[in-house]
Amino acid sequence: IGYLAVGIGLLAVLDRGRLNATTGGFLLFAIFAFWRCITSLWTAFPEATLIETQTILQMVAMVWLLHQIAFSQKRLMSVMQAYVLGTFVSSVDTFYQYLHGVNPGQSRFYASGFDPNELALMLVLSLPLSLYLAGSTRSWALVWIYRLQTILAASAILLTASRGPFLAAAGVVVFLPTVFSR
């Protein structure tokens, strides 16, 4: 799906006939991604590194695509909403796995088709987005959906028993006073 999205995005950029200027943040991200890809030259596990390199290149392509297509505030909000609602689904599936006793004998639960650590990290990334959206919308129904997503995502992070994303989620606590002041 990512390759299809990039292909369609390239067609949209060609149709528009111009590129948006590259930002310093994207350049730093691209340099970091380049460095991560170069490390494949001295890796101990070339097969795993090749898969990670492909993932990194996909992320750079998607961030570039978002920068080219989601250039208005309204489009950025739509992309954030799509991401948050997608993690809502993953959180519900994580709870489904937990409630139905999938993976008996394990203390980790996660949505179907996900690695627990990667899922937890995706959920952590959704927390500030959800809080931002809740603080910037006027619709009380959407505010409650974002609040529910925040609670579900935080609970699903605990169910994944993933230590790194749990620590990253603790950083979201710094963001909370800003949101609740609104």
GROMACS .gro file of N, CA, C and O in nm, residues 29-39 56 60:
model
   52
   29PHE      N    1   1.596   1.462   0.906
   29PHE     CA    2   1.539   1.327   0.901
   29PHE      C    3   1.604   1.246   0.790
   29PHE      O    4   1.641   1.130   0.809
   30ALA      N    5   1.622   1.306   0.673
   30ALA     CA    6   1.683   1.236   0.559
   30ALA      C    7   1.830   1.202   0.587
   30ALA      O    8   1.876   1.093   0.552
   31ILE      N    9   1.902   1.292   0.652
   31ILE     CA   10   2.041   1.265   0.687
   31ILE      C   11   2.049   1.150   0.787
   31ILE      O   12   2.133   1.059   0.774
   32PHE      N   13   1.960   1.151   0.887
   32PHE     CA   14   1.956   1.041   0.983
   32PHE      C   15   1.925   0.909   0.913
   32PHE      O   16   1.988   0.806   0.940
   33ALA      N   17   1.828   0.911   0.822
   33ALA     CA   18   1.792   0.790   0.749
   33ALA      C   19   1.908   0.742   0.663
   33ALA      O   20   1.935   0.621   0.656
   34PHE      N   21   1.978   0.835   0.599
   34PHE     CA   22   2.095   0.799   0.519
   34PHE      C   23   2.200   0.731   0.606
   34PHE      O   24   2.258   0.629   0.569
   35TRP      N   25   2.224   0.787   0.725
   35TRP     CA   26   2.322   0.728   0.816
   35TRP      C   27   2.279   0.587   0.857
   35TRP      O   28   2.361   0.495   0.859
   36ARG      N   29   2.152   0.569   0.887
   36ARG     CA   30   2.103   0.436   0.923
   36ARG      C   31   2.122   0.336   0.809
   36ARG      O   32   2.153   0.220   0.831
   37CYS      N   33   2.103   0.382   0.686
   37CYS     CA   34   2.120   0.294   0.570
   37CYS      C   35   2.267   0.260   0.547
   37CYS      O   36   2.299   0.147   0.510
   38ILE      N   37   2.355   0.355   0.571
   38ILE     CA   38   2.499   0.332   0.552
   38ILE      C   39   2.550   0.227   0.650
   38ILE      O   40   2.643   0.152   0.619
   39THR      N   41   2.488   0.218   0.767
   39THR     CA   42   2.535   0.120   0.865
   39THR      C   43   2.521  -0.024   0.815
   39THR      O   44   2.579  -0.115   0.874
   56ILE      N   45   1.323   0.204   0.638
   56ILE     CA   46   1.369   0.342   0.653
   56ILE      C   47   1.344   0.420   0.525
   56ILE      O   48   1.294   0.534   0.528
   60VAL      N   49   1.108   0.756   0.473
   60VAL     CA   50   1.153   0.881   0.411
   60VAL      C   51   1.060   0.917   0.296
   60VAL      O   52   1.019   1.033   0.282
   0.00000   0.00000   0.00000
